[in-house]
Coordinates of C-alpha atoms in Angstrom, one line a residue:
Chain A
M1 CA 29.3 3.5 16.2
A2 CA 29.8 7.2 15.8
G3 CA 30.4 6.8 12.0
L4 CA 27.2 4.8 11.6
L5 CA 25.3 7.4 13.6
L6 CA 26.6 10.2 11.5
S7 CA 25.9 8.6 8.1
R8 CA 22.4 7.7 9.2
L9 CA 21.7 11.2 10.4
L10 CA 23.1 12.6 7.1
Q11 CA 20.9 10.3 5.1
A12 CA 17.9 11.3 7.3
A13 CA 18.6 15.0 6.7
L14 CA 18.8 14.4 2.9
V15 CA 15.4 12.7 2.9
M16 CA 13.8 15.4 4.9
I17 CA 15.2 18.1 2.5
A18 CA 13.7 16.2 -0.4
V19 CA 10.3 15.9 1.4
T20 CA 10.2 19.5 2.4
A21 CA 11.1 20.5 -1.2
V22 CA 8.3 18.5 -2.6
A23 CA 5.9 19.9 0.0
F24 CA 7.0 23.4 -0.9
A25 CA 6.7 22.8 -4.6
M26 CA 3.1 21.5 -3.9
F27 CA 2.2 24.6 -2.0
R28 CA 3.9 27.0 -4.5
F29 CA 3.1 25.5 -7.9
V30 CA -0.1 23.5 -7.6
G31 CA -3.1 25.7 -7.9
D32 CA -2.8 29.4 -6.9
P33 CA -2.4 29.9 -3.2
V34 CA -3.6 33.5 -3.5
R35 CA -6.8 32.5 -5.2
A36 CA -7.4 29.7 -2.7
M37 CA -7.0 32.0 0.3
A38 CA -8.5 35.3 -0.9
R39 CA -12.2 36.1 -0.5
E40 CA -14.4 35.6 -3.6
D41 CA -15.0 39.3 -4.0
S42 CA -11.4 40.5 -3.3
T43 CA -10.0 43.4 -5.4
P44 CA -6.7 42.9 -7.4
Q45 CA -5.0 45.2 -4.9
E46 CA -6.1 43.0 -1.9
R47 CA -4.8 40.0 -3.8
A48 CA -1.4 41.7 -4.4
E49 CA -1.2 42.5 -0.7
L50 CA -2.0 38.9 0.2
A51 CA 0.7 37.7 -2.3
Q52 CA 3.1 40.0 -0.6
A53 CA 2.1 38.9 2.9
L54 CA 2.7 35.3 1.8
G55 CA 6.1 36.3 0.4
L56 CA 5.2 35.1 -3.1
D57 CA 6.9 38.2 -4.6
Q58 CA 10.3 36.9 -3.3
P59 CA 12.7 34.7 -5.3
V60 CA 11.8 31.0 -5.1
P61 CA 14.9 30.0 -3.0
V62 CA 14.1 32.7 -0.5
Q63 CA 10.5 31.4 -0.4
Y64 CA 11.7 27.9 0.2
A65 CA 14.1 29.0 3.0
R66 CA 11.2 30.8 4.7
F67 CA 8.9 27.8 4.2
V68 CA 11.4 25.6 5.9
G69 CA 11.8 28.1 8.7
R70 CA 8.1 28.2 9.3
V71 CA 7.8 24.4 9.2
A72 CA 10.7 24.2 11.8
R73 CA 8.6 26.4 14.1
G74 CA 5.6 24.1 13.6
D75 CA 3.7 26.5 11.4
F76 CA 2.2 24.6 8.4
G77 CA -0.1 27.4 7.1
I78 CA -3.8 27.7 7.0
S79 CA -6.1 25.0 5.5
Y80 CA -7.7 26.3 2.3
R81 CA -10.9 24.4 3.1
N82 CA -11.9 25.5 6.6
Q83 CA -9.5 28.4 7.2
R84 CA -7.9 27.0 10.4
P85 CA -4.2 26.5 11.1
V86 CA -3.1 23.1 9.8
T87 CA -1.1 22.5 12.9
T88 CA -4.2 22.7 15.1
L89 CA -6.1 20.4 12.7
I90 CA -3.3 17.8 12.9
A91 CA -2.9 18.1 16.6
E92 CA -6.7 17.4 17.0
R93 CA -6.5 14.3 14.8
L94 CA -3.2 12.8 15.9
P95 CA -4.4 11.1 19.1
A96 CA -7.1 9.2 17.3
T97 CA -4.7 7.8 14.7
L98 CA -1.9 7.0 17.1
E99 CA -4.3 5.1 19.5
L100 CA -5.6 3.1 16.5
V101 CA -2.1 2.3 15.3
F102 CA -0.9 1.4 18.8
A103 CA -3.8 -1.0 19.3
A104 CA -3.2 -2.6 15.9
T105 CA 0.5 -3.0 16.5
L106 CA -0.1 -4.8 19.8
L107 CA -2.7 -7.1 18.1
A108 CA -0.4 -7.8 15.2
L109 CA 2.6 -8.7 17.4
G110 CA 0.5 -10.5 20.1
L111 CA -1.0 -12.9 17.5
G112 CA 1.6 -12.8 14.8
I113 CA 4.5 -14.1 16.8
P114 CA 2.8 -17.1 18.5
L115 CA 1.2 -18.1 15.2
G116 CA 4.4 -17.8 13.3
V117 CA 6.2 -19.9 16.0
M118 CA 3.5 -22.5 15.8
C119 CA 3.7 -22.8 12.0
A120 CA 7.5 -23.1 12.2
I121 CA 7.5 -25.8 14.9
R122 CA 5.0 -28.0 13.1
P123 CA 5.2 -26.8 9.5
D124 CA 3.2 -29.8 8.2
G125 CA 0.5 -29.9 10.9
A126 CA -3.1 -29.2 10.0
A127 CA -3.3 -26.0 12.1
A128 CA -0.1 -24.6 10.4
R129 CA -1.5 -25.4 6.9
L130 CA -4.8 -23.7 7.8
V131 CA -3.1 -20.6 9.1
Q132 CA -0.8 -20.5 6.1
S133 CA -3.8 -20.6 3.7
I134 CA -5.7 -18.0 5.6
S135 CA -2.6 -15.8 5.6
L136 CA -2.5 -15.9 1.8
I137 CA -6.1 -14.8 1.7
G138 CA -5.3 -12.1 4.3
I139 CA -2.6 -10.7 2.1
S140 CA -4.8 -10.7 -1.0
T141 CA -7.8 -9.1 0.7
P142 CA -7.7 -5.3 0.6
T143 CA -8.0 -3.5 3.9
F144 CA -11.3 -1.8 3.0
V145 CA -12.9 -5.1 2.1
T146 CA -11.9 -6.6 5.5
G147 CA -13.4 -3.5 7.1
I148 CA -16.7 -3.7 5.2
A149 CA -16.9 -7.4 6.0
L150 CA -16.4 -6.9 9.7
I151 CA -19.0 -4.1 9.7
L152 CA -21.5 -6.2 7.8
F153 CA -21.0 -9.1 10.2
F154 CA -20.4 -7.6 13.7
A155 CA -22.1 -4.2 13.4
V156 CA -25.0 -4.7 11.0
T157 CA -26.0 -8.3 11.4
L158 CA -25.0 -9.1 15.0
R159 CA -25.1 -5.6 16.3
W160 CA -22.3 -6.3 18.8
L161 CA -19.9 -3.5 18.1
P162 CA -20.1 0.0 16.8
S163 CA -19.0 0.6 13.2
F164 CA -18.0 4.3 13.1
G165 CA -16.4 7.0 15.2
R166 CA -14.3 6.7 18.4
G167 CA -17.2 6.4 20.9
D168 CA -16.9 8.4 24.1
I169 CA -13.5 10.0 24.5
V170 CA -11.8 11.6 27.5
D171 CA -10.1 14.9 27.0
L172 CA -6.8 15.1 28.9
G173 CA -6.0 18.6 27.7
F174 CA -3.2 17.7 25.4
W175 CA -4.6 14.4 24.3
T176 CA -7.9 12.8 23.7
T177 CA -8.2 9.1 24.5
G178 CA -10.7 6.4 23.9
Y179 CA -8.8 3.9 26.0
L180 CA -10.6 5.0 29.2
T181 CA -14.2 4.5 28.3
G182 CA -16.2 1.3 27.6
S183 CA -17.6 2.7 24.4
G184 CA -14.2 4.0 23.3
L185 CA -12.7 0.6 23.7
R186 CA -15.6 -1.1 21.9
S187 CA -15.3 1.4 19.0
L188 CA -11.6 0.5 18.8
V189 CA -12.2 -3.3 18.2
L190 CA -13.2 -3.4 14.6
P191 CA -10.9 -0.7 13.2
S192 CA -7.9 -2.1 15.0
I193 CA -8.5 -5.6 13.8
T194 CA -8.9 -4.3 10.2
L195 CA -5.7 -2.3 10.4
A196 CA -3.8 -5.1 12.1
L197 CA -4.7 -7.9 9.8
Y198 CA -2.2 -7.2 7.0
Q199 CA 0.6 -6.6 9.5
L200 CA -0.4 -9.7 11.4
T201 CA 0.0 -11.9 8.3
L202 CA 3.3 -10.2 7.5
I203 CA 4.8 -10.7 11.0
M204 CA 3.5 -14.3 11.1
R205 CA 5.1 -15.2 7.8
L206 CA 8.3 -13.5 8.8
V207 CA 8.5 -15.2 12.2
R208 CA 7.8 -18.5 10.5
S209 CA 10.5 -18.3 7.9
E210 CA 13.0 -16.9 10.4
M211 CA 12.2 -19.6 12.9
I212 CA 12.5 -22.4 10.3
D213 CA 16.0 -21.0 9.4
A214 CA 16.9 -20.8 13.1
L215 CA 15.7 -24.3 13.9
S216 CA 17.8 -25.8 11.2
S217 CA 21.0 -24.1 12.3
D218 CA 23.8 -25.8 14.1
Y219 CA 23.4 -24.3 17.5
I220 CA 19.9 -25.6 17.7
R221 CA 21.1 -29.0 16.7
F222 CA 23.6 -29.0 19.5
A223 CA 21.0 -27.8 21.9
R224 CA 18.8 -30.7 20.9
A225 CA 21.8 -33.1 21.2
R226 CA 22.5 -31.8 24.7
G227 CA 18.9 -32.7 25.6
L228 CA 17.7 -29.3 26.5
P229 CA 13.9 -29.1 27.0
K230 CA 12.0 -28.4 23.8
S231 CA 10.3 -25.3 25.2
R232 CA 13.7 -23.7 26.0
I233 CA 15.0 -24.5 22.5
H234 CA 12.0 -23.1 20.8
Y235 CA 11.0 -20.1 22.8
V236 CA 14.4 -19.0 24.2
L237 CA 17.2 -20.0 21.9
A238 CA 15.5 -20.0 18.4
L239 CA 12.9 -17.3 18.9
R240 CA 15.4 -14.8 20.2
N241 CA 17.3 -15.0 16.9
A242 CA 14.2 -15.2 14.8
L243 CA 12.9 -12.0 16.4
M244 CA 15.8 -9.9 15.1
P245 CA 14.2 -9.0 11.7
V246 CA 10.8 -8.7 13.4
I247 CA 12.2 -5.6 15.2
T248 CA 13.0 -4.0 11.9
V249 CA 9.8 -4.9 10.2
T250 CA 7.7 -3.8 13.1
G251 CA 9.5 -0.5 13.4
L252 CA 9.2 0.2 9.7
Q253 CA 5.6 -1.0 9.6
I254 CA 4.4 1.4 12.2
G255 CA 5.0 4.1 9.6
S256 CA 3.0 2.2 7.0
L257 CA 0.3 1.6 9.6
V258 CA -0.1 5.3 9.9
A259 CA -0.4 5.5 6.1
F260 CA -2.7 2.5 5.8
A261 CA -4.8 4.0 8.5
I262 CA -6.1 6.3 5.7
V263 CA -8.1 3.4 4.4
T264 CA -9.3 2.1 7.8
E265 CA -10.3 5.5 9.0
T266 CA -12.3 6.1 5.8
V267 CA -14.2 2.8 6.2
F268 CA -14.9 3.4 9.9
Q269 CA -15.2 7.2 9.8
W270 CA -12.5 7.3 12.4
P271 CA -11.7 10.9 13.1
G272 CA -7.9 10.6 12.6
M273 CA -5.3 12.1 10.4
G274 CA -5.9 9.7 7.5
L275 CA -9.5 11.0 7.2
L276 CA -8.2 14.5 7.3
F277 CA -5.8 13.7 4.5
I278 CA -8.3 12.0 2.3
Q279 CA -10.7 14.9 2.7
A280 CA -7.8 17.2 1.8
V281 CA -7.1 15.2 -1.3
S282 CA -10.7 15.4 -2.5
F283 CA -10.8 19.2 -1.9
V284 CA -7.2 19.8 -3.2
D285 CA -6.4 21.4 0.2
I286 CA -2.7 21.7 -0.5
P287 CA -1.5 23.0 2.9
V288 CA -3.1 20.0 4.7
M289 CA -1.7 17.5 2.1
A290 CA 1.8 19.1 2.3
A291 CA 1.7 19.0 6.1
Y292 CA 0.6 15.4 6.2
L293 CA 3.4 14.4 3.7
M294 CA 6.0 16.1 5.9
F295 CA 4.6 14.5 9.0
V296 CA 4.6 11.0 7.6
G297 CA 8.0 11.7 6.0
A298 CA 9.5 12.8 9.3
L299 CA 7.9 9.8 11.0
F300 CA 9.4 7.4 8.5
V301 CA 12.8 9.0 8.8
V302 CA 12.8 8.8 12.6
L303 CA 11.6 5.2 12.6
N304 CA 14.1 4.2 9.9
T305 CA 17.0 5.8 11.7
A306 CA 15.9 4.4 15.1
V307 CA 15.5 0.9 13.7
D308 CA 19.0 1.0 12.2
L309 CA 20.5 2.2 15.4
V310 CA 18.6 -0.3 17.6
Y311 CA 19.8 -3.0 15.2
A312 CA 23.4 -1.9 15.7
I313 CA 22.9 -2.0 19.4
V314 CA 21.3 -5.5 19.4
D315 CA 23.5 -7.1 16.8
P316 CA 27.2 -6.8 17.9
R317 CA 28.4 -7.8 14.4
L318 CA 27.0 -4.7 12.8
R319 CA 28.6 -2.5 15.5
K320 CA 32.1 -3.9 14.7
A321 CA 31.7 -3.9 10.9
K322 CA 30.6 -0.3 10.6
G323 CA 31.6 1.5 13.7
Chain B
M1 CA -0.5 -33.4 -8.2
K2 CA 2.9 -33.7 -6.5
L3 CA 4.8 -35.3 -9.3
G4 CA 8.3 -34.4 -8.2
R5 CA 8.2 -30.9 -6.8
D6 CA 11.0 -29.5 -8.8
I7 CA 9.3 -29.4 -12.2
D8 CA 5.6 -29.9 -11.9
L9 CA 3.0 -27.4 -11.0
P10 CA 1.4 -28.0 -7.6
F11 CA -2.4 -28.3 -7.9
S12 CA -3.1 -25.1 -6.1
V13 CA -0.9 -23.1 -8.5
A14 CA -2.4 -24.8 -11.5
L15 CA -5.9 -23.9 -10.2
A16 CA -4.9 -20.3 -9.5
A17 CA -3.3 -19.9 -12.9
A18 CA -6.5 -21.3 -14.5
V19 CA -8.7 -18.9 -12.4
A20 CA -6.5 -15.9 -13.2
I21 CA -6.6 -16.7 -17.0
A22 CA -10.3 -17.2 -16.9
L23 CA -10.9 -13.9 -15.1
V24 CA -8.6 -12.1 -17.6
L25 CA -10.5 -13.6 -20.5
A26 CA -13.8 -12.8 -18.9
A27 CA -12.7 -9.2 -18.5
A28 CA -11.4 -9.0 -22.0
F29 CA -14.6 -10.3 -23.5
A30 CA -16.8 -8.5 -21.1
P31 CA -19.0 -7.0 -23.9
L32 CA -19.8 -10.4 -25.2
L33 CA -20.5 -12.0 -21.8
S34 CA -22.5 -9.3 -20.1
P35 CA -26.3 -9.0 -20.7
F36 CA -26.2 -5.2 -20.3
D37 CA -23.8 -2.4 -21.2
P38 CA -23.1 -0.9 -17.7
T39 CA -21.3 2.2 -19.3
D40 CA -24.5 3.1 -21.2
I41 CA -26.6 5.2 -18.9
A42 CA -29.7 4.7 -21.2
T43 CA -29.9 1.1 -20.1
Y44 CA -30.3 2.0 -16.4
N45 CA -33.8 1.9 -15.0
L46 CA -34.3 3.4 -11.6
A47 CA -37.4 1.1 -11.1
D48 CA -34.9 -1.8 -11.1
S49 CA -32.6 -0.2 -8.5
E50 CA -31.3 -2.2 -5.5
L51 CA -32.7 -5.5 -6.6
P52 CA -31.2 -8.5 -4.7
P53 CA -29.5 -11.4 -6.5
R54 CA -31.7 -13.7 -8.7
W55 CA -31.8 -16.7 -6.3
T56 CA -33.1 -14.6 -3.4
L57 CA -36.8 -14.1 -2.5
D58 CA -37.1 -10.7 -4.2
G59 CA -34.7 -11.4 -7.0
D60 CA -35.4 -10.5 -10.6
P61 CA -34.5 -13.2 -13.3
R62 CA -32.9 -10.5 -15.5
F63 CA -30.2 -9.7 -12.9
L64 CA -28.1 -12.6 -11.9
L65 CA -26.3 -10.8 -9.0
G66 CA -28.9 -8.1 -8.5
T67 CA -28.6 -4.4 -9.3
D68 CA -26.9 -1.3 -7.8
N69 CA -28.5 1.9 -6.6
Q70 CA -29.0 3.1 -10.1
G71 CA -30.6 0.0 -11.5
R72 CA -27.4 -1.2 -13.2
D73 CA -26.9 -4.9 -13.6
L74 CA -24.2 -5.9 -11.1
Y75 CA -23.0 -8.9 -13.0
S76 CA -22.3 -6.8 -16.1
A77 CA -20.8 -4.0 -14.0
I78 CA -18.4 -6.5 -12.4
L79 CA -17.2 -7.9 -15.7
Y80 CA -16.6 -4.4 -17.1
G81 CA -15.1 -3.3 -13.7
A82 CA -12.7 -6.2 -13.8
R83 CA -11.7 -5.1 -17.2
V84 CA -11.0 -1.6 -15.9
S85 CA -9.1 -3.0 -12.9
I86 CA -7.0 -5.4 -14.8
G87 CA -6.4 -2.9 -17.6
I88 CA -5.1 -0.2 -15.2
G89 CA -3.1 -2.8 -13.2
A90 CA -1.4 -4.2 -16.3
A91 CA -0.7 -0.8 -17.7
S92 CA 0.9 0.5 -14.5
V93 CA 3.0 -2.7 -14.3
L94 CA 4.2 -2.1 -17.9
T95 CA 4.9 1.6 -17.2
A96 CA 6.8 0.8 -14.0
A97 CA 8.7 -2.0 -15.7
L98 CA 9.7 0.1 -18.6
F99 CA 11.0 3.0 -16.5
G100 CA 12.5 0.7 -13.9
I101 CA 14.3 -1.5 -16.4
T102 CA 15.7 1.5 -18.3
L103 CA 16.9 3.3 -15.2
G104 CA 18.2 0.0 -13.7
L105 CA 20.2 -0.8 -16.9
V106 CA 21.6 2.7 -17.0
A107 CA 22.5 2.8 -13.3
G108 CA 24.1 -0.7 -13.3
Y109 CA 26.0 -0.2 -16.6
F110 CA 27.4 3.2 -16.0
G111 CA 27.6 3.3 -12.2
G112 CA 29.1 6.4 -10.5
A113 CA 27.1 9.5 -10.1
I114 CA 24.2 8.5 -12.5
D115 CA 23.8 5.3 -10.5
A116 CA 23.9 7.2 -7.1
A117 CA 21.4 9.8 -8.3
I118 CA 18.9 7.2 -9.6
M119 CA 19.1 4.9 -6.6
R120 CA 18.9 7.8 -4.0
V121 CA 15.7 9.0 -5.7
G122 CA 14.5 5.4 -5.5
D123 CA 15.4 5.2 -1.8
V124 CA 13.4 8.3 -1.0
I125 CA 10.4 7.0 -3.0
M126 CA 10.6 3.6 -1.4
S127 CA 10.5 5.1 2.1
F128 CA 6.9 6.0 1.5
P129 CA 4.1 3.5 1.2
T130 CA 2.6 3.0 -2.3
I131 CA -0.9 4.1 -1.2
L132 CA 0.3 7.4 0.3
L133 CA 2.4 8.4 -2.8
A134 CA -0.5 7.3 -5.1
L135 CA -3.0 9.5 -3.2
L136 CA -0.6 12.4 -3.3
V137 CA -0.1 12.1 -7.1
A138 CA -3.9 11.7 -7.6
G139 CA -4.5 14.7 -5.4
L140 CA -1.8 16.9 -7.1
A141 CA -3.1 15.9 -10.5
R142 CA -6.5 17.3 -9.6
G143 CA -4.9 20.6 -8.7
L144 CA -2.7 20.7 -11.8
I145 CA -5.1 19.4 -14.5
P146 CA -8.7 20.8 -14.3
Q147 CA -10.2 17.8 -16.2
A148 CA -8.4 15.3 -13.9
S149 CA -11.5 13.7 -12.5
S150 CA -12.9 13.0 -16.0
A151 CA -13.2 9.4 -17.2
A152 CA -10.6 10.0 -19.9
W153 CA -7.9 11.3 -17.6
T154 CA -8.4 9.2 -14.5
P155 CA -6.9 6.0 -15.8
V156 CA -3.7 7.9 -17.0
I157 CA -3.4 9.5 -13.5
L158 CA -4.0 6.2 -11.7
I159 CA -1.4 4.5 -13.9
A160 CA 1.1 7.2 -13.1
A161 CA 0.2 7.3 -9.4
I162 CA 0.9 3.5 -9.1
A163 CA 3.9 3.3 -11.3
I164 CA 5.7 6.1 -9.6
H165 CA 6.3 3.8 -6.6
E166 CA 6.7 0.5 -8.3
W167 CA 9.5 1.3 -10.8
V168 CA 12.0 1.3 -8.0
Q169 CA 11.8 -2.5 -7.4
Y170 CA 12.5 -3.2 -11.1
A171 CA 15.4 -0.6 -11.1
R172 CA 17.0 -2.2 -8.0
T173 CA 16.7 -5.8 -9.4
V174 CA 17.9 -4.9 -12.9
R175 CA 20.7 -2.7 -11.6
A176 CA 22.1 -5.5 -9.4
A177 CA 21.8 -8.1 -12.2
T178 CA 23.3 -5.7 -14.7
M179 CA 26.3 -5.1 -12.5
V180 CA 26.9 -8.8 -12.4
E181 CA 26.5 -9.2 -16.1
T182 CA 28.7 -6.1 -16.9
A183 CA 31.6 -7.7 -15.2
K184 CA 31.4 -10.9 -17.3
D185 CA 33.6 -11.6 -20.3
Y186 CA 30.9 -11.4 -23.0
V187 CA 30.1 -7.8 -22.1
K188 CA 33.8 -6.9 -21.9
A189 CA 34.2 -8.5 -25.3
A190 CA 31.3 -6.5 -26.7
R191 CA 32.9 -3.3 -25.4
V192 CA 36.2 -4.2 -26.9
I193 CA 34.8 -4.6 -30.3
G194 CA 33.3 -1.1 -29.9
L195 CA 29.6 -1.8 -29.7
P196 CA 27.6 1.2 -28.6
P197 CA 26.4 1.1 -24.9
T198 CA 22.7 1.1 -25.9
R199 CA 23.2 -2.0 -28.0
I200 CA 25.2 -3.8 -25.3
M201 CA 22.5 -3.0 -22.8
L202 CA 19.5 -3.9 -24.9
R203 CA 20.8 -6.8 -26.9
H204 CA 23.3 -8.4 -24.6
I205 CA 22.5 -7.6 -21.0
L206 CA 18.7 -7.2 -21.0
P207 CA 17.9 -10.8 -22.1
N208 CA 20.0 -12.1 -19.2
V209 CA 18.2 -10.0 -16.5
M210 CA 14.6 -10.5 -17.6
G211 CA 13.9 -13.6 -15.4
P212 CA 13.6 -11.8 -12.1
V213 CA 11.8 -8.9 -13.8
L214 CA 9.0 -11.3 -14.9
V215 CA 8.6 -12.6 -11.4
I216 CA 8.4 -9.0 -9.9
A217 CA 5.9 -8.1 -12.7
T218 CA 3.5 -11.0 -11.7
I219 CA 3.6 -10.1 -8.0
N220 CA 3.2 -6.4 -8.8
L221 CA 0.2 -7.0 -11.0
A222 CA -1.7 -8.2 -7.9
A223 CA -0.4 -5.3 -5.9
A224 CA -1.3 -2.8 -8.6
V225 CA -4.8 -4.1 -8.9
L226 CA -5.2 -3.7 -5.1
T227 CA -3.8 -0.2 -5.1
E228 CA -6.1 0.9 -7.9
A229 CA -9.0 -0.6 -6.1
T230 CA -8.0 1.2 -2.9
L231 CA -7.7 4.5 -4.7
S232 CA -11.1 4.1 -6.3
F233 CA -12.6 3.0 -3.0
L234 CA -11.3 6.2 -1.4
G235 CA -12.9 8.3 -4.1
V236 CA -9.9 9.4 -6.1
G237 CA -10.0 6.7 -8.7
M238 CA -12.4 5.7 -11.4
P239 CA -15.8 7.6 -11.4
P240 CA -19.1 5.7 -10.9
T241 CA -19.9 6.1 -14.6
Y242 CA -16.8 4.0 -15.5
P243 CA -16.5 1.9 -12.4
S244 CA -13.5 -0.3 -11.6
L245 CA -14.1 -3.1 -9.0
G246 CA -12.9 -0.6 -6.3
T247 CA -15.5 2.0 -7.4
L248 CA -18.3 -0.6 -7.2
I249 CA -17.2 -1.5 -3.7
R250 CA -17.3 2.2 -2.8
I251 CA -20.8 2.5 -4.1
G252 CA -21.8 -0.7 -2.2
N253 CA -20.3 0.5 1.0
E254 CA -22.9 3.3 1.2
F255 CA -25.6 0.7 1.3
V256 CA -24.1 -1.9 3.7
F257 CA -25.9 -0.3 6.7
S258 CA -29.3 -0.7 5.0
G259 CA -28.8 -4.4 4.7
I260 CA -28.2 -4.2 0.9
W261 CA -25.1 -6.4 1.0
W262 CA -24.8 -7.6 -2.6
I263 CA -23.5 -4.3 -4.1
A264 CA -20.3 -4.4 -2.1
T265 CA -20.0 -8.2 -1.7
F266 CA -19.8 -9.5 -5.2
P267 CA -17.3 -6.9 -6.6
A268 CA -15.2 -7.6 -3.4
L269 CA -15.3 -11.3 -4.0
A270 CA -14.3 -10.8 -7.6
L271 CA -11.4 -8.6 -6.5
I272 CA -10.2 -11.0 -3.9
V273 CA -10.3 -14.1 -6.2
L274 CA -8.4 -12.2 -8.9
V275 CA -5.7 -10.9 -6.5
L276 CA -5.4 -14.2 -4.7
A277 CA -5.1 -16.2 -7.9
V278 CA -2.3 -13.9 -9.2
N279 CA -0.6 -13.9 -5.8
V280 CA -0.5 -17.7 -5.7
V281 CA 1.1 -17.9 -9.1
G282 CA 3.5 -15.0 -8.2
D283 CA 4.5 -16.6 -5.0
W284 CA 5.2 -19.9 -6.7
L285 CA 7.3 -18.1 -9.4
R286 CA 9.3 -16.2 -6.8
D287 CA 10.1 -19.4 -4.9
R288 CA 11.1 -21.2 -8.1
F289 CA 13.4 -18.3 -9.2
N290 CA 14.9 -17.8 -5.8
P291 CA 18.2 -19.5 -5.7
K292 CA 18.2 -19.4 -1.9
L293 CA 15.2 -21.7 -1.8
R294 CA 16.1 -24.0 -4.6
G295 CA 17.0 -27.5 -3.5
R296 CA 15.2 -27.1 -0.2
E297 CA 12.2 -29.1 0.9

């Protein structure tokens, strides 16, 4: 177990070094940080002072070391576009994205697992075939098209649900939440469905194939032969084993959900990090892009490592083999 | 059409293949099939802007699917847009396959440090979602190349932005297959008679590892078209003057609230049908080539 932990942490550290190096290279070599930050009418001397203040006169390895030092303290520099600290910008936007991702994950798991089980128990039933066909369409439909379709139907035609923004939010000081107000929850419906749909089909297909595998294994045949009730065989014995890969996929997918939120947030003008990032891309706001890259990189590394370790805890075979 | 599942095409797959081929042909011959040239600004007439499809009450017989906000014929724009989408998708699949196969062959054949270096880079790349990496590349290109948003450069940047993520899948598959082949007697024999490594890799190993590569390429084509559409929708892809399907949906999205539904809907339908058709064929190919699934059902 200790060996596994160590190798995983080493791997995580390597990835983070690569990610910070890319982020540093972006900041240092794409565009000119001095020109981006100096006033329009600044004199050459002012620019030289700014370059010195930014440490740009130092050798590149020293600059990289300082960059990593600043990042470790949570200082991601100043946004070129609106001259505010990137850390503040991200902190403002983080709750919106995380609340959206959380709602989408709940939705994807809450619907994906039962539908997958249903398709596995009666693979040739009419309902299962319908769900399977819809899931193929779901995988082929881009997120933004789903979002536009939902807006067109539920917001423009039926006028049931709001189509942009977070609605009323409650400020808890360190966190802003839309979960506590009616309009906040209503605003969450369409974006979270849009974001969850792809994940839902993925989880459903995964549960289905894992369940089919589990149901055709020997221990289930014995359980059937012993005359155990069907519900116990399906939901306790088979599902428990089928859910193993679902842990991995769900864990890893939370990271992609944060990234896919870029698209959903654009469609619904959801004031999260994704919208911040896409605006940064259009304005070539390098500090924000670099910070977002590092944030998502760190998130992926943490999730990957956590999933590996949880897996080792849940599955005793892995513990023995590698520990 | 279930004439013995092992060999024959299921009806849905045959239909999907037919639809995919029809769409590719329609895109390829877009200039012959479309009544207007949507890339020629001179043909736009603002007086014709935002006209609904022909069969609706206010429809104009000249415009089958209506017009966009600049008076551009939507039907022609979709045909040309599909051309751009498929072209960029196919080019990025080819680019990714070329790099992936080369790196996979080298990694699998030589092993050791080269192998480790290539595969670790691949691991880091794969730990990020395609769309994030593609956005990053597109954003950086804008910072590095001043003319990056011009119509001539954008396709190149888009192809690079998509391929930078996709090559890893080819490299992994080819590497694994190459390692298996390298251990076989015919490769050993080729080595003994002193053939150069490039010749062994290209003439002897490559033909034996191409099967899975074609399957990945089919599935990736659908994914690449989707990624391109997403980038264009987000505003970092093709410009409105040379729209892809994603760009058209982006334009249409601005008018959804005013009840002008057709500008977004028809390009979106074209995109979904295209991707769905390719996906159905790709899924079928994957299942057929997957030894784990063979003999089941």
